[in-house]
Amino acid sequence: MRRREFLGSSIAASVALSLPARVVLAADTSSTPQLPAQIPAVTGGGVATTLTRSDLQALQRSLRGPLYLAGDAGYELSRRVEDRSIDRHPALIVQPSGAADVRTAVTFAREHSLLLAVKCGGHSQTGQSTCNGGMQIDLARVRGVRVDPAAHLAYVAGGSLLGDLDHEAMACGLVTTAGTVSHTGVGGLTLGGGFGRLARRFGLALDNVTAVDIVTADGEYRHASATENPELFWGVRGGGGNFGVVTSFEFALHPMQRQVVSGNVVFPISRLRELLLAYGDISAHAPAELYMDGIVSASPGKDTVFVISVCYSGPAERAEQALAPIRKLGTPLADTIEARDYVAVQRGTDSTDPRVRSEYAMSGLIDRLDAGLTAALVAGFEPDPERRTEIFFQQGGGAIGKIDSSATAFPHRQASHNMMLVTDWLAGSDATAHRRYVDRYWKSLQPFTHGMYVNTMNDDPPAIVEANYAGNLQRLRQLKRRYDPTNLFRLNANIRPGAA
Ligand code: FAD
């Protein structure tokens, strides 16, 4: 899924790929600038606190990776996230070189009761991987993928991006489920769910995790799998970053050919009602090998259109049969479906827009795209020359729904789609009218939703976030009390250890 520029095709260099210009390694004390006598910081509970030079020196001496304070060159790059209109300033940033540094950073944050953010790909739409006044752990150096082709396993460092995983696995003729934009972090996407072009065949990204290494709030480094710390293993698969920093994921891989059949079929917006209903019906009955997003899109300066974006990953000779219901929808404005390289498809909608845009989005899971929802969608959709407005249906079903809702902490197995209303506009212009429109439109759509996908949810009140874990909440709360009793890891779809 590319939410801002799904029709774009060029490959953007990932921000996280570039290393900061000035790297201050603790071991190299000659290059360490003078640390300030003290810096102001904020606790997890929002109380002002102070970190002294000796606190910072002790931390810096224990690290192999850099410690950044405001003014250091690396600081700017780390504190920023994908949505560049989010402008938060952590008091300090640790960029661990590996799990040992993560343990040091987590222990420091706990001992000083600091607000703590953990950043992998930085794609959290509410900016939960950065913060004001707390510590950020930026996993940009904890990257890398090792594939074991014989065992069909990938060992993926906790700060890796999806493109790292796809590239290495496919080179061995193997794949696993990843999201649809290659600079999304493996960490956030997997811990919260992981929809993607192969999810209907192989399950969510989290369904393919066979083990993790995780640094929990006590600073301990633990392995969790079906046989070791099994309860923790259950909880990390859907419980987001609530239990600690995952420094390594082990993923099951599946053999797949490199070529898929993929592209966009673009229709005029005048047929929207009929096409939404048809899309709902076709996507509900599609084979597991056919993944199809539906996108209603209005962009300034472009035609307003309805797009079906497909990826068929089964045997090439069966592609046309799978695509036949889409072909029967009549003559499109454009049809770009053709045989393509899977890894190129996975990178094909990466971000290319250098402008800073403000985004405001809502999302909810639906069970079906029926006449009632279609009517509400058509009635409320209003293009605006100042704003990009998109309704995005990310398809679920297939293997995702074959897993019990209590088998992992991710409960929403029966959703047919994740429905997202995404708007964005040039940062700096007046946001009020755009936000009002989204709130008004979403009010008419929300009654058709059943729960939310944690990875695309908004800043909802804590009770709503927790209720979204449905039948898994109490079990998750017990885990939270055991592994993070002070709620050190709170910048996520948070489970409050103390709540009833
Ligand atoms: P970050 O902002 O770095 O982190 C998000 C959350 O995860 C934070 O709470 C963070 O603390 C936590 N976290 C991250 N890594 C770790 C770790 N190693 N250990 C512990 N906690 C960690 N979702 C899909 O399912 N499928 C898609 O196709 C898809 N496409 C997207 C495309 C775009 C352009 C965007 C912006 C989002 C998309 N998403 C998609 C949503 C995506 O899953 C979430 O935004 C997810 O949180 C991104 O993970 P991240 O590591 O990039 O984010």
Coordinates of N, CA, C and O and ligand atoms in Angstrom, one line a residue, residues 1-3 81-82 117-125 128-129 139 158-159 178-181 183-189 191 193-196 240-241 244-247 249 291 394 453 455-456 491-493, ligand 1:
M1 N 0.8 -1.2 0.0 CA 0.0 0.0 0.0 C 0.9 1.2 0.0 O 1.7 1.4 0.8
R2 N 0.7 2.1 -1.0 CA 1.3 3.4 -0.9 C 0.1 4.4 -0.7 O -0.7 4.5 -1.6
R3 N 0.1 5.1 0.4 CA -1.1 5.8 0.7 C -1.1 7.1 0.0 O -2.1 7.7 -0.2
V81 N 10.2 11.1 11.3 CA 9.6 9.9 10.9 C 9.0 10.1 9.5 O 9.1 11.2 8.9
E82 N 8.4 9.1 8.9 CA 7.9 9.1 7.5 C 7.0 10.3 7.3 O 7.1 11.0 6.2
A117 N 10.5 6.1 23.2 CA 10.0 5.8 21.8 C 11.0 4.8 21.1 O 12.2 5.0 21.3
V118 N 10.4 3.9 20.4 CA 11.3 2.9 19.7 C 11.0 3.1 18.2 O 9.8 3.0 17.8
K119 N 12.0 3.3 17.4 CA 11.8 3.6 16.0 C 12.5 2.5 15.1 O 13.6 2.2 15.3
C120 N 11.7 1.9 14.2 CA 12.2 1.0 13.2 C 12.1 1.7 11.8 O 13.0 2.5 11.5
G121 N 11.0 1.6 11.1 CA 10.9 2.3 9.8 C 10.3 3.7 9.9 O 10.3 4.4 9.0
G122 N 9.8 4.0 11.1 CA 9.2 5.3 11.3 C 7.9 5.6 10.6 O 7.5 6.7 10.4
H123 N 7.2 4.5 10.2 CA 5.9 4.7 9.5 C 4.7 4.9 10.3 O 3.6 5.0 9.8
S124 N 4.8 4.8 11.6 CA 3.6 5.0 12.5 C 2.9 6.3 12.1 O 3.6 7.4 12.1
Q125 N 1.7 6.2 11.8 CA 1.0 7.5 11.3 C 0.8 8.5 12.4 O 0.6 9.7 12.1
Q128 N 4.4 7.5 16.7 CA 4.7 6.9 18.0 C 6.2 6.4 18.1 O 6.6 6.0 19.2
S129 N 7.0 6.5 17.1 CA 8.4 6.2 17.1 C 9.3 7.4 17.4 O 10.5 7.2 17.3
L139 N 16.5 2.2 15.7 CA 17.1 0.9 15.4 C 17.7 1.0 14.0 O 18.0 -0.1 13.4
G158 N 16.0 -6.4 14.1 CA 14.8 -5.7 14.5 C 14.6 -4.3 13.9 O 13.5 -3.7 14.0
G159 N 15.6 -3.7 13.3 CA 15.5 -2.4 12.6 C 15.4 -2.4 11.1 O 15.5 -1.4 10.5
A178 N 5.0 -9.5 3.5 CA 5.5 -8.2 3.9 C 4.5 -7.1 3.4 O 3.6 -7.5 2.6
G179 N 4.5 -5.9 3.9 CA 3.6 -4.9 3.4 C 4.0 -4.4 2.0 O 4.9 -4.9 1.4
T180 N 3.2 -3.4 1.5 CA 3.3 -3.1 0.1 C 4.2 -1.9 -0.2 O 4.2 -1.4 -1.3
V181 N 4.8 -1.3 0.8 CA 5.8 -0.2 0.6 C 7.1 -0.6 1.2 O 7.2 -0.9 2.4
H183 N 9.9 0.7 2.2 CA 10.6 1.4 3.3 C 9.8 1.4 4.6 O 10.2 2.1 5.5
T184 N 8.8 0.6 4.7 CA 8.1 0.4 6.0 C 9.0 -0.6 6.9 O 9.7 -1.4 6.3
G185 N 9.0 -0.3 8.2 CA 9.8 -1.2 9.1 C 9.2 -2.6 9.3 O 8.0 -2.7 9.4
V186 N 10.1 -3.5 9.3 CA 9.7 -4.9 9.6 C 9.1 -4.9 11.1 O 8.2 -5.6 11.4
G187 N 9.8 -4.1 11.9 CA 9.4 -4.1 13.4 C 7.9 -3.7 13.6 O 7.2 -4.6 14.1
G188 N 7.6 -2.5 13.3 CA 6.2 -2.1 13.6 C 5.2 -2.9 12.8 O 4.1 -3.3 13.3
L189 N 5.4 -3.1 11.5 CA 4.4 -3.8 10.7 C 4.2 -5.2 11.2 O 3.0 -5.6 11.4
L191 N 4.9 -6.6 14.3 CA 4.4 -6.7 15.7 C 2.9 -6.4 15.8 O 2.2 -6.8 16.7
G193 N 0.7 -6.7 13.0 CA -0.1 -7.5 12.0 C 0.7 -7.8 10.8 O 1.4 -8.8 10.8
G194 N 0.5 -7.0 9.8 CA 1.3 -7.2 8.5 C 0.4 -7.7 7.4 O 0.5 -8.9 7.1
F195 N -0.4 -6.8 6.9 CA -1.2 -7.2 5.6 C -0.2 -6.9 4.4 O 0.7 -6.1 4.5
G196 N -0.5 -7.6 3.4 CA 0.4 -7.4 2.2 C 0.0 -8.3 1.0 O -1.0 -9.1 1.1
G240 N 2.0 -5.5 19.4 CA 2.8 -4.3 19.1 C 4.1 -4.3 19.9 O 4.6 -5.3 20.3
G241 N 4.5 -3.1 20.2 CA 5.8 -2.9 20.9 C 5.6 -2.9 22.4 O 6.4 -2.4 23.2
G244 N 8.5 -5.0 24.7 CA 10.0 -4.7 24.6 C 10.4 -4.4 23.2 O 9.6 -4.2 22.3
V245 N 11.7 -4.3 23.1 CA 12.3 -4.0 21.8 C 12.7 -5.4 21.1 O 13.6 -6.1 21.7
V246 N 12.1 -5.7 20.0 CA 12.5 -6.9 19.3 C 13.8 -6.6 18.5 O 13.8 -5.7 17.7
T247 N 14.8 -7.3 18.8 CA 16.1 -7.1 18.2 C 16.3 -8.0 17.0 O 17.2 -7.8 16.1
F249 N 14.0 -11.0 14.4 CA 12.8 -11.8 14.1 C 13.3 -13.1 13.3 O 14.2 -12.9 12.5
Y291 N -4.4 -10.9 -4.9 CA -4.5 -9.8 -4.0 C -5.0 -8.6 -4.7 O -4.4 -8.3 -5.8
Q394 N -7.6 -2.3 1.8 CA -6.5 -3.3 1.8 C -7.2 -4.7 2.1 O -7.8 -4.8 3.1
Y453 N -7.4 -1.8 12.7 CA -6.1 -2.4 12.5 C -5.1 -1.6 13.3 O -5.0 -0.4 13.0
N455 N -2.1 -1.0 13.4 CA -1.0 -0.3 12.7 C -1.5 0.9 11.9 O -0.7 1.7 11.3
T456 N -2.8 1.1 11.7 CA -3.3 2.3 11.0 C -4.3 3.0 11.9 O -5.0 3.9 11.4
L491 N 4.4 4.0 24.0 CA 4.1 4.7 22.7 C 3.9 3.6 21.6 O 4.7 3.3 20.8
N492 N 2.6 3.1 21.7 CA 2.2 2.0 20.8 C 0.7 1.9 21.1 O 0.1 2.7 21.7
A493 N 0.1 0.8 20.5 CA -1.3 0.5 20.8 C -1.4 0.0 22.2 O -1.3 -1.2 22.5
Ligands
FAD1 P1 7.7 2.8 13.5 O1 7.0 4.2 13.4 O2 9.1 2.8 13.5 O3 7.1 2.0 14.7 C1 5.7 1.8 14.8 C2 5.4 1.2 16.2 O4 6.1 -0.1 16.3 C3 6.0 2.0 17.4 O5 5.1 1.9 18.5 C4 7.3 1.4 17.6 O6 7.7 1.6 18.9 C5 7.0 -0.1 17.4 N1 8.2 -0.8 16.9 C6 8.8 -0.8 15.7 N2 9.9 -1.6 15.7 C7 9.9 -2.2 16.8 C8 10.8 -3.2 17.4 N3 11.8 -3.8 16.7 N4 10.6 -3.6 18.6 C9 9.5 -3.1 19.4 N5 8.7 -2.2 18.9 C10 8.9 -1.7 17.7 N6 0.6 -1.9 7.2 C11 0.4 -3.1 6.7 O7 0.0 -4.1 7.4 N7 0.5 -3.4 5.3 C12 0.9 -2.4 4.5 O8 1.0 -2.7 3.3 C13 1.2 -1.1 5.0 N8 1.7 -0.2 4.2 C14 2.0 1.1 4.7 C15 2.5 2.1 3.9 C16 2.8 3.3 4.4 C17 3.4 4.3 3.4 C18 2.7 3.6 5.7 C19 3.0 4.9 6.3 C20 2.2 2.6 6.6 C21 1.8 1.3 6.1 N9 1.3 0.3 6.9 C22 1.1 -0.9 6.4 C23 1.1 0.5 8.3 C24 2.4 0.0 9.1 O9 2.2 -1.3 9.3 C25 2.6 0.8 10.4 O10 2.7 2.1 10.2 C26 3.7 0.2 11.2 O11 3.7 0.7 12.5 C27 5.0 0.6 10.5 O12 6.1 0.1 11.2 P2 7.5 0.9 11.3 O13 8.5 0.0 11.9 O14 7.8 1.5 10.0 O15 7.0 2.1 12.2

